[in-house]
Coordinates of C-alpha atoms in Angstrom, one line a residue:
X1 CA 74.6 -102.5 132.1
X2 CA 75.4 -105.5 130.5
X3 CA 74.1 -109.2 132.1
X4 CA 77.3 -110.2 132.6
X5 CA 78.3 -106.7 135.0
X6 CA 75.0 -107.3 136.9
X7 CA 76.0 -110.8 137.6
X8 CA 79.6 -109.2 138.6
X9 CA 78.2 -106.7 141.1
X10 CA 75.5 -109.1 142.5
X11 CA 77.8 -111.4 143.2
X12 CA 80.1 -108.5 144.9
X13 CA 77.0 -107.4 146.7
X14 CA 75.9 -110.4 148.5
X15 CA 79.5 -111.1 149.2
X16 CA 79.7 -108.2 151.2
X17 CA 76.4 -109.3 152.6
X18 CA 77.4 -112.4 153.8
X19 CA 80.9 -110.7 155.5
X20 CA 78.6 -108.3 157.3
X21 CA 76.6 -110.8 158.6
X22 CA 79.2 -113.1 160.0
X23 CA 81.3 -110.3 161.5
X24 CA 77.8 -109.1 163.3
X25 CA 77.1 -112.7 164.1
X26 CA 73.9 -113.3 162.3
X27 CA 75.8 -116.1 160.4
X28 CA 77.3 -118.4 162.8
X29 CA 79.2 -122.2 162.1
X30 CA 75.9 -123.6 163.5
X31 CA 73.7 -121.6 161.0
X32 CA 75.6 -122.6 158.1
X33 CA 75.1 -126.0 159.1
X34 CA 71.8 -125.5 159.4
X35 CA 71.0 -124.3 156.2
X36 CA 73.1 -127.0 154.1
X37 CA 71.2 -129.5 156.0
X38 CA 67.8 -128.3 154.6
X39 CA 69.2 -127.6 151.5
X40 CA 70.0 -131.5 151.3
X41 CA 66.8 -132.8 152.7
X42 CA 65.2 -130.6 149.9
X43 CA 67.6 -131.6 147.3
X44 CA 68.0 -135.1 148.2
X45 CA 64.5 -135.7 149.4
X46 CA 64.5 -139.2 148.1
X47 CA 66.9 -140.6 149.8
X48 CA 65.2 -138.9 153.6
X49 CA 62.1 -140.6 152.7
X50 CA 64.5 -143.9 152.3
X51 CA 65.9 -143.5 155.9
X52 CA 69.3 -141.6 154.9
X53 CA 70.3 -139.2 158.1
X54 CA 71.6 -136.1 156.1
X55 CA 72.8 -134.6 159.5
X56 CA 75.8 -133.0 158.9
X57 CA 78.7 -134.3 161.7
X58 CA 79.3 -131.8 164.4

């Protein structure tokens, strides 16, 4: 297989993962929230230690 068909049927893979998930409810609104909020404070560490609230609005 080619790098570029991998990257095709990963892709198609954890897509289906992810639908799967949310129509069994392991992935819920809240979750999702969740983990974009830790992705920021990772990301964007700098500006948490500086007293930026990367809460996401409800």
């Amino acid at each position: 297989m080619t790098p570029r068909l991998l990257r095709v049927v990963f892709l198609i893979y954890l897509a289906v993962g992810v639908y799967v998930a949310w129509t069994h409810h392991y992935l819920t609104p809240g979750v999702l929230r969740q983990i974009a909020e830790a992705f920021l404070s990772v990301f964007l560490w700098v500006l948490v230690l500086l007293g930026v609230d990367l809460h996401l609005a409800r």
